[in-house]
Amino acid sequence: MKRRIFLKNASLTGVGLAVGSTLLNCDEKYMKKTSKDEAIIDSGKASLPMVIATWDVKNATAKAWEVLEAGGNALDAVEQGCKVEEANEKGQSVGKGGLPDREGNVTLDACIMDKHGNCGAVVYLQNIVHAVSVARKVMEVTPHVMLAGKGAEQFAYELGFPKENLLTEPSKKAWKAWKKTSEYNPIINIENHDTIGMLAIDKNGDLSGACTTSGLAFKMAGRVGDSPIIGSGLFVDNEIGACVATGLGEEVVKTVGSFLVVELMRQGKTPQEACEEAISRIVNKPNSDYKNFQVGYVALNKQGVTGSYSIHEFFSMTKYQDGKNENLPSNFFNKS
Ligand code: SD4
């Protein structure tokens, strides 16, 4: 249910709106004017803090919420939240236990972005569980945005990250079974997508986001997807909102999906409308093969209004807000 906040006889620009216990700064461009002296904020539930994530990852959002509730910032929240899934060996698309590439190597992609627009990423990282934390270190202690492969791994060891074998027995078994046919067919949800992308707003109203994945199962050695690419897998603009993607990364990269969603929100679209438009850019391409792959976006704006949309059914968003941790099915394009 959408909660609507009515402002009467108020100047719309730079209004400080008390929502719950949190003061939210609102700007005219986020409001729908209904008459000269009344505005509606389509706020969803604009009480802060809040966190959303791709797929059903309630343990991860619970961790992020714990950080936010204690007054922690959104950056710490998304890092801590993503780490839960990276350590979860049962998740076969993230961190330890991720499905390997066709050579049997688990390689991780991750990125993180803060309220200042700073960002860090690692691609093709091996033998380190917490790729998101390495990405954060790239952002914080190097002059660079992205480190790849051996360089990223070496950097992590220098900072004290432990070396670990990421290939668990079940994932090794799945790889061996795959090798019997070696068919590469990255079909929609079948591959157990659960790349975690997480976006948070803290009690100060500041945004951050992170994304971490082992990428597509049985990908070509050396393949990097959208998840560590700023603007594709993730984008955060603290003035406007943030977006994170999941699914077939090649399609997200080709449309610079997360940046597109944030820019559409800047132009006045709601997070839901922006996610839908970004999906339509993919499916409406001439000769789009969208029936054979999945892409999903989750987004939120500065006011805590959220959106999520995918090409196919069974994508979902987990949202923790107002003390409630819920997994919500997303609307989707392909109803046939
Ligand atoms: C990739 N987008 O590497 C990732 C995969 C993914 O859930 O999202 N899986 O293309």
Coordinates of N, CA and C and ligand atoms in Angstrom, one line a residue, residues 55 93 109 193-195 213 215-216 223 225-227 245-250, ligand 1:
W55 N 16.7 -10.5 -5.1 CA 16.4 -11.9 -4.7 C 16.0 -12.0 -3.3
S93 N 25.7 -18.5 -6.6 CA 26.1 -17.4 -7.5 C 26.9 -16.3 -6.9
D109 N 33.3 -11.2 -9.1 CA 33.2 -9.8 -9.5 C 32.4 -9.1 -8.4
H193 N 20.1 -18.0 -10.3 CA 20.6 -16.6 -10.1 C 20.4 -16.1 -8.7
D194 N 21.4 -15.7 -8.1 CA 21.1 -15.0 -6.8 C 22.3 -14.0 -6.5
T195 N 22.9 -13.5 -7.5 CA 23.8 -12.4 -7.3 C 23.2 -11.4 -6.4
T213 N 29.1 -11.1 -7.0 CA 28.7 -12.3 -7.7 C 29.8 -13.2 -8.1
G215 N 29.3 -14.6 -10.9 CA 29.0 -14.5 -12.3 C 28.2 -15.7 -12.9
L216 N 28.1 -15.8 -14.1 CA 27.4 -16.9 -14.7 C 28.1 -18.2 -14.5
R223 N 35.8 -14.4 -18.3 CA 34.6 -13.6 -18.6 C 34.3 -12.7 -17.3
G225 N 31.2 -10.0 -15.9 CA 29.9 -9.6 -16.2 C 29.6 -8.1 -15.9
D226 N 28.4 -7.8 -15.6 CA 28.0 -6.4 -15.3 C 28.2 -6.0 -13.9
S227 N 28.2 -7.0 -13.0 CA 28.1 -6.8 -11.6 C 29.3 -5.8 -11.0
A245 N 21.6 -4.3 -10.6 CA 21.0 -5.3 -11.6 C 21.4 -6.7 -11.3
T246 N 20.6 -7.6 -11.9 CA 21.0 -9.0 -11.8 C 20.5 -9.7 -13.1
G247 N 21.0 -10.9 -13.4 CA 20.7 -11.6 -14.6 C 21.8 -11.6 -15.6
L248 N 21.5 -11.7 -16.8 CA 22.5 -11.9 -17.9 C 23.3 -10.6 -18.1
G249 N 24.5 -10.5 -17.5 CA 25.2 -9.3 -17.4 C 25.5 -8.6 -18.8
E250 N 25.7 -9.4 -19.8 CA 26.0 -8.9 -21.1 C 24.9 -7.9 -21.5
Ligands
SD4_1 C1 26.6 -11.7 -14.3 N1 24.8 -10.4 -13.5 O1 27.8 -12.1 -14.1 C2 25.7 -11.5 -13.2 C3 25.0 -12.8 -12.9 C4 23.8 -12.7 -12.0 O2 22.4 -13.7 -10.6 O3 23.2 -11.7 -11.8 N2 23.4 -13.8 -11.4 O4 26.2 -11.6 -15.5

